[in-house]
PDB file of C-alpha atoms in Angstrom:
ATOM      1  CA  GLU A   1     106.413  97.700 103.625  1.00  0.00           C
ATOM      2  CA  TYR A   2     110.072  97.945 104.421  1.00  0.00           C
ATOM      3  CA  ASP A   3     111.493  96.048 101.467  1.00  0.00           C
ATOM      4  CA  TYR A   4     109.704  94.763  98.391  1.00  0.00           C
ATOM      5  CA  GLN A   5     110.525  92.509  95.425  1.00  0.00           C
ATOM      6  CA  SER A   6     108.085  91.614  92.692  1.00  0.00           C
ATOM      7  CA  LEU A   7     108.242  89.214  89.774  1.00  0.00           C
ATOM      8  CA  ASN A   8     105.619  89.917  87.133  1.00  0.00           C
ATOM      9  CA  ALA A   9     104.371  88.057  84.093  1.00  0.00           C
ATOM     10  CA  SER A  10     101.679  89.246  81.721  1.00  0.00           C
ATOM     11  CA  PHE A  11      99.911  88.050  78.597  1.00  0.00           C
ATOM     12  CA  ASN A  12      97.786  90.074  76.201  1.00  0.00           C
ATOM     13  CA  ILE A  13      95.835  89.019  73.141  1.00  0.00           C
ATOM     14  CA  ALA A  14      93.570  91.257  71.074  1.00  0.00           C
ATOM     15  CA  GLY A  15      91.734  91.146  67.790  1.00  0.00           C
ATOM     16  CA  SER A  16      89.888  93.499  65.466  1.00  0.00           C
ATOM     17  CA  PHE A  17      86.714  92.603  63.635  1.00  0.00           C
ATOM     18  CA  ALA A  18      84.102  94.182  61.355  1.00  0.00           C
ATOM     19  CA  LYS A  19      86.648  96.173  59.341  1.00  0.00           C
ATOM     20  CA  ASP A  20      88.428  97.252  62.583  1.00  0.00           C
ATOM     21  CA  ASN A  21      85.228  98.812  63.955  1.00  0.00           C
ATOM     22  CA  PHE A  22      85.123  96.346  66.874  1.00  0.00           C
ATOM     23  CA  THR A  23      88.049  95.229  69.006  1.00  0.00           C
ATOM     24  CA  ILE A  24      88.239  92.774  71.872  1.00  0.00           C
ATOM     25  CA  GLY A  25      91.154  91.847  74.055  1.00  0.00           C
ATOM     26  CA  LEU A  26      92.141  89.794  77.072  1.00  0.00           C
ATOM     27  CA  THR A  27      94.974  90.747  79.398  1.00  0.00           C
ATOM     28  CA  THR A  28      96.224  88.630  82.291  1.00  0.00           C
ATOM     29  CA  GLN A  29      98.877  89.506  84.845  1.00  0.00           C
ATOM     30  CA  TYR A  30     100.506  87.603  87.688  1.00  0.00           C
ATOM     31  CA  PHE A  31     102.622  89.137  90.446  1.00  0.00           C
ATOM     32  CA  ASN A  32     104.711  87.053  92.855  1.00  0.00           C
ATOM     33  CA  ASP A  33     105.760  89.490  95.580  1.00  0.00           C
ATOM     34  CA  GLU A  34     108.106  89.088  98.519  1.00  0.00           C
ATOM     35  CA  LEU A  35     108.061  91.750 101.191  1.00  0.00           C
ATOM     36  CA  SER A  36     109.372  92.615 104.615  1.00  0.00           C
ATOM     37  CA  LEU A  37     107.069  94.357 107.085  1.00  0.00           C
ATOM     38  CA  PHE A  38     107.695  96.463 110.173  1.00  0.00           C
ATOM     39  CA  THR A  39     106.059  94.722 113.130  1.00  0.00           C
ATOM     40  CA  ASP A  40     105.836  97.814 115.387  1.00  0.00           C
ATOM     41  CA  LEU A  41     105.558 101.304 113.986  1.00  0.00           C
ATOM     42  CA  SER A  42     105.431 103.126 117.326  1.00  0.00           C
ATOM     43  CA  ASN A  43     109.211 103.611 117.293  1.00  0.00           C
ATOM     44  CA  PRO A  44     110.771 103.080 113.844  1.00  0.00           C
ATOM     45  CA  LYS A  45     114.288 102.873 115.331  1.00  0.00           C
ATOM     46  CA  SER A  46     113.393  99.859 117.484  1.00  0.00           C
ATOM     47  CA  SER A  47     110.863  98.212 115.147  1.00  0.00           C
ATOM     48  CA  THR A  48     111.500  94.636 114.224  1.00  0.00           C
ATOM     49  CA  ILE A  49     111.164  93.513 110.636  1.00  0.00           C
ATOM     50  CA  GLN A  50     109.482  90.331 109.478  1.00  0.00           C
ATOM     51  CA  GLU A  51     111.154  89.116 106.286  1.00  0.00           C
ATOM     52  CA  GLY A  52     110.001  86.632 103.690  1.00  0.00           C
ATOM     53  CA  LYS A  53     106.325  87.583 103.639  1.00  0.00           C
ATOM     54  CA  SER A  54     104.623  86.729 100.350  1.00  0.00           C
ATOM     55  CA  ARG A  55     101.758  88.079  98.289  1.00  0.00           C
ATOM     56  CA  ASN A  56     100.418  86.747  94.993  1.00  0.00           C
ATOM     57  CA  VAL A  57      98.162  88.707  92.671  1.00  0.00           C
ATOM     58  CA  PHE A  58      96.385  87.437  89.559  1.00  0.00           C
ATOM     59  CA  ALA A  59      94.453  89.899  87.379  1.00  0.00           C
ATOM     60  CA  ALA A  60      92.433  89.415  84.202  1.00  0.00           C
ATOM     61  CA  THR A  61      90.715  92.075  82.094  1.00  0.00           C
ATOM     62  CA  LEU A  62      88.397  91.533  79.152  1.00  0.00           C
ATOM     63  CA  ALA A  63      88.006  94.760  77.156  1.00  0.00           C
ATOM     64  CA  ALA A  64      86.081  95.679  74.032  1.00  0.00           C
ATOM     65  CA  SER A  65      85.477  98.802  71.980  1.00  0.00           C
ATOM     66  CA  GLN A  66      83.007  99.583  69.234  1.00  0.00           C
ATOM     67  CA  ILE A  67      83.026 102.492  66.804  1.00  0.00           C
ATOM     68  CA  LEU A  68      79.445 103.748  66.691  1.00  0.00           C
ATOM     69  CA  THR A  69      79.747 106.693  64.303  1.00  0.00           C
ATOM     70  CA  VAL A  70      82.500 108.857  62.816  1.00  0.00           C
ATOM     71  CA  THR A  71      82.632 110.787  66.102  1.00  0.00           C
ATOM     72  CA  ASP A  72      81.539 108.206  68.717  1.00  0.00           C
ATOM     73  CA  VAL A  73      83.233 105.215  70.332  1.00  0.00           C
ATOM     74  CA  VAL A  74      82.039 103.056  73.221  1.00  0.00           C
ATOM     75  CA  GLN A  75      84.366 100.987  75.411  1.00  0.00           C
ATOM     76  CA  PHE A  76      83.552  98.206  77.902  1.00  0.00           C
ATOM     77  CA  ASP A  77      85.691  96.239  80.303  1.00  0.00           C
ATOM     78  CA  LEU A  78      85.404  93.561  82.969  1.00  0.00           C
ATOM     79  CA  THR A  79      88.213  93.041  85.484  1.00  0.00           C
ATOM     80  CA  TYR A  80      88.846  90.319  88.055  1.00  0.00           C
ATOM     81  CA  VAL A  81      91.690  90.465  90.590  1.00  0.00           C
ATOM     82  CA  ASN A  82      92.594  87.815  93.163  1.00  0.00           C
ATOM     83  CA  ALA A  83      95.177  88.707  95.793  1.00  0.00           C
ATOM     84  CA  SER A  84      96.379  86.268  98.443  1.00  0.00           C
ATOM     85  CA  GLY A  85      99.056  86.184 101.095  1.00  0.00           C
ATOM     86  CA  ASP A  86     100.177  89.057 103.293  1.00  0.00           C
ATOM     87  CA  MET A  87      97.926  91.966 102.358  1.00  0.00           C
ATOM     88  CA  GLU A  88      99.290  94.353 104.993  1.00  0.00           C
ATOM     89  CA  SER A  89     101.553  97.298 104.181  1.00  0.00           C
ATOM     90  CA  THR A  90     102.913 100.297 106.038  1.00  0.00           C
ATOM     91  CA  ALA A  91     100.465 102.412 104.045  1.00  0.00           C
ATOM     92  CA  GLY A  92      97.595 100.555 105.766  1.00  0.00           C
ATOM     93  CA  THR A  93      98.232 101.458 109.390  1.00  0.00           C
ATOM     94  CA  VAL A  94      95.866 102.436 112.174  1.00  0.00           C
ATOM     95  CA  LEU A  95      96.351 104.431 115.364  1.00  0.00           C
ATOM     96  CA  VAL A  96      95.583 102.328 118.487  1.00  0.00           C
ATOM     97  CA  ASN A  97      95.947 104.037 121.901  1.00  0.00           C
ATOM     98  CA  GLY A  98      98.441 106.502 120.448  1.00  0.00           C
ATOM     99  CA  VAL A  99     100.551 103.776 118.800  1.00  0.00           C
ATOM    100  CA  ARG A 100     100.633 103.211 115.024  1.00  0.00           C
ATOM    101  CA  LYS A 101     100.034  99.509 114.222  1.00  0.00           C
ATOM    102  CA  LEU A 102      99.734  97.490 111.038  1.00  0.00           C
ATOM    103  CA  GLU A 103      96.188  96.519 110.136  1.00  0.00           C
ATOM    104  CA  GLN A 104      95.387  92.815 110.433  1.00  0.00           C
ATOM    105  CA  LEU A 105      93.811  91.985 107.088  1.00  0.00           C
ATOM    106  CA  PRO A 106      92.313  88.759 105.693  1.00  0.00           C
ATOM    107  CA  ASP A 107      94.759  86.708 103.648  1.00  0.00           C
ATOM    108  CA  SER A 108      92.814  86.874 100.379  1.00  0.00           C
ATOM    109  CA  ARG A 109      90.702  89.310  98.407  1.00  0.00           C
ATOM    110  CA  ASN A 110      88.674  88.979  95.210  1.00  0.00           C
ATOM    111  CA  ARG A 111      87.876  92.179  93.317  1.00  0.00           C
ATOM    112  CA  TYR A 112      85.472  92.683  90.440  1.00  0.00           C
ATOM    113  CA  ALA A 113      85.002  95.804  88.338  1.00  0.00           C
ATOM    114  CA  THR A 114      83.103  96.676  85.206  1.00  0.00           C
ATOM    115  CA  SER A 115      83.058  99.922  83.309  1.00  0.00           C
ATOM    116  CA  VAL A 116      81.636 101.572  80.241  1.00  0.00           C
ATOM    117  CA  LYS A 117      82.924 104.716  78.546  1.00  0.00           C
ATOM    118  CA  LEU A 118      81.480 106.802  75.713  1.00  0.00           C
ATOM    119  CA  VAL A 119      83.845 109.080  73.785  1.00  0.00           C
ATOM    120  CA  HIS A 120      82.445 111.763  71.509  1.00  0.00           C
ATOM    121  CA  GLY A 121      84.680 113.759  69.189  1.00  0.00           C
ATOM    122  CA  LEU A 122      83.663 117.406  68.999  1.00  0.00           C
ATOM    123  CA  SER A 123      86.236 118.467  66.414  1.00  0.00           C
ATOM    124  CA  GLU A 124      89.659 117.426  65.115  1.00  0.00           C
ATOM    125  CA  THR A 125      91.225 118.763  68.321  1.00  0.00           C
ATOM    126  CA  SER A 126      88.670 118.199  71.102  1.00  0.00           C
ATOM    127  CA  ALA A 127      86.569 115.422  72.582  1.00  0.00           C
ATOM    128  CA  MET A 128      84.296 114.675  75.521  1.00  0.00           C
ATOM    129  CA  ASN A 129      83.866 111.431  77.364  1.00  0.00           C
ATOM    130  CA  LEU A 130      81.545 110.048  79.993  1.00  0.00           C
ATOM    131  CA  SER A 131      82.270 106.884  81.964  1.00  0.00           C
ATOM    132  CA  TYR A 132      80.750 104.746  84.698  1.00  0.00           C
ATOM    133  CA  ARG A 133      82.556 102.131  86.816  1.00  0.00           C
ATOM    134  CA  TYR A 134      81.152  99.668  89.344  1.00  0.00           C
ATOM    135  CA  TYR A 135      83.446  97.875  91.796  1.00  0.00           C
ATOM    136  CA  VAL A 136      82.745  95.162  94.386  1.00  0.00           C
ATOM    137  CA  ASP A 137      85.060  92.901  96.397  1.00  0.00           C
ATOM    138  CA  SER A 138      84.977  89.955  98.776  1.00  0.00           C
ATOM    139  CA  TRP A 139      85.632  92.240 101.770  1.00  0.00           C
ATOM    140  CA  GLY A 140      82.174  93.777 101.328  1.00  0.00           C
ATOM    141  CA  LEU A 141      83.222  96.991  99.625  1.00  0.00           C
ATOM    142  CA  ASP A 142      81.291  98.365  96.662  1.00  0.00           C
ATOM    143  CA  ALA A 143      81.763 101.603  94.778  1.00  0.00           C
ATOM    144  CA  HIS A 144      80.233 103.593  91.936  1.00  0.00           C
ATOM    145  CA  THR A 145      82.219 106.150  89.935  1.00  0.00           C
ATOM    146  CA  VAL A 146      80.923 108.524  87.260  1.00  0.00           C
ATOM    147  CA  ARG A 147      83.430 110.660  85.382  1.00  0.00           C
ATOM    148  CA  GLY A 148      83.042 113.253  82.654  1.00  0.00           C
ATOM    149  CA  ALA A 149      85.932 114.887  80.822  1.00  0.00           C
ATOM    150  CA  TYR A 150      86.631 117.438  78.110  1.00  0.00           C
ATOM    151  CA  LEU A 151      89.963 117.148  76.273  1.00  0.00           C
ATOM    152  CA  ILE A 152      91.659 119.725  74.090  1.00  0.00           C
ATOM    153  CA  GLU A 153      94.637 118.851  71.917  1.00  0.00           C
ATOM    154  CA  LEU A 154      97.527 121.302  72.136  1.00  0.00           C
ATOM    155  CA  ASN A 155     100.227 119.758  69.969  1.00  0.00           C
ATOM    156  CA  GLU A 156      99.213 117.179  67.307  1.00  0.00           C
ATOM    157  CA  ASP A 157      98.609 114.051  69.449  1.00  0.00           C
ATOM    158  CA  GLU A 158     101.470 115.003  71.783  1.00  0.00           C
ATOM    159  CA  ASP A 159      99.934 117.227  74.456  1.00  0.00           C
ATOM    160  CA  PHE A 160      96.414 117.574  75.819  1.00  0.00           C
ATOM    161  CA  VAL A 161      94.603 119.622  78.433  1.00  0.00           C
ATOM    162  CA  GLU A 162      91.860 117.774  80.260  1.00  0.00           C
ATOM    163  CA  TYR A 163      89.068 119.208  82.387  1.00  0.00           C
ATOM    164  CA  SER A 164      87.203 116.556  84.332  1.00  0.00           C
ATOM    165  CA  LEU A 165      84.630 115.975  87.038  1.00  0.00           C
ATOM    166  CA  ARG A 166      84.551 112.722  88.997  1.00  0.00           C
ATOM    167  CA  ILE A 167      81.816 111.608  91.389  1.00  0.00           C
ATOM    168  CA  HIS A 168      82.638 108.614  93.564  1.00  0.00           C
ATOM    169  CA  SER A 169      80.385 106.834  96.045  1.00  0.00           C
ATOM    170  CA  GLN A 170      81.731 104.022  98.191  1.00  0.00           C
ATOM    171  CA  GLY A 171      80.126 101.692 100.726  1.00  0.00           C
ATOM    172  CA  SER A 172      81.718 100.813 104.040  1.00  0.00           C
TER     173      SER A 172
END
């Protein structure tokens, strides 16, 4: 992308139930983007620029958390994202016969993701968490991510050190 403008609107509503042991929330976002794209990246000095390209993105996330015990919390979320318009960007380029070109992408994409995370407090200053995320989209991509982390508090809710391991598997 050569030039980029984005107007964004978002809405969030959340509630607590069962003496604040269970929370649920819905977040929606809408992006109305206008961008200009290079049409030929082989020679940036002579590239032409297409102006007035548009992209619209709508996202919705439903999230919930439940306190299980004094030291354990579980979190769930479901996310849907619809993007339409010009999906190309200079970050998504390919090399064709020695010349860098913009990818030609479909003009819409639906994305779906769900995740679950378990957080276990080990002490007043440390915790571990384990999470799993599944992602699929209308372009045929699917992915699985497992992540484990150990957090140590350094300065009363201000600073933390995190050690983590992430395993990610993605289809073509």
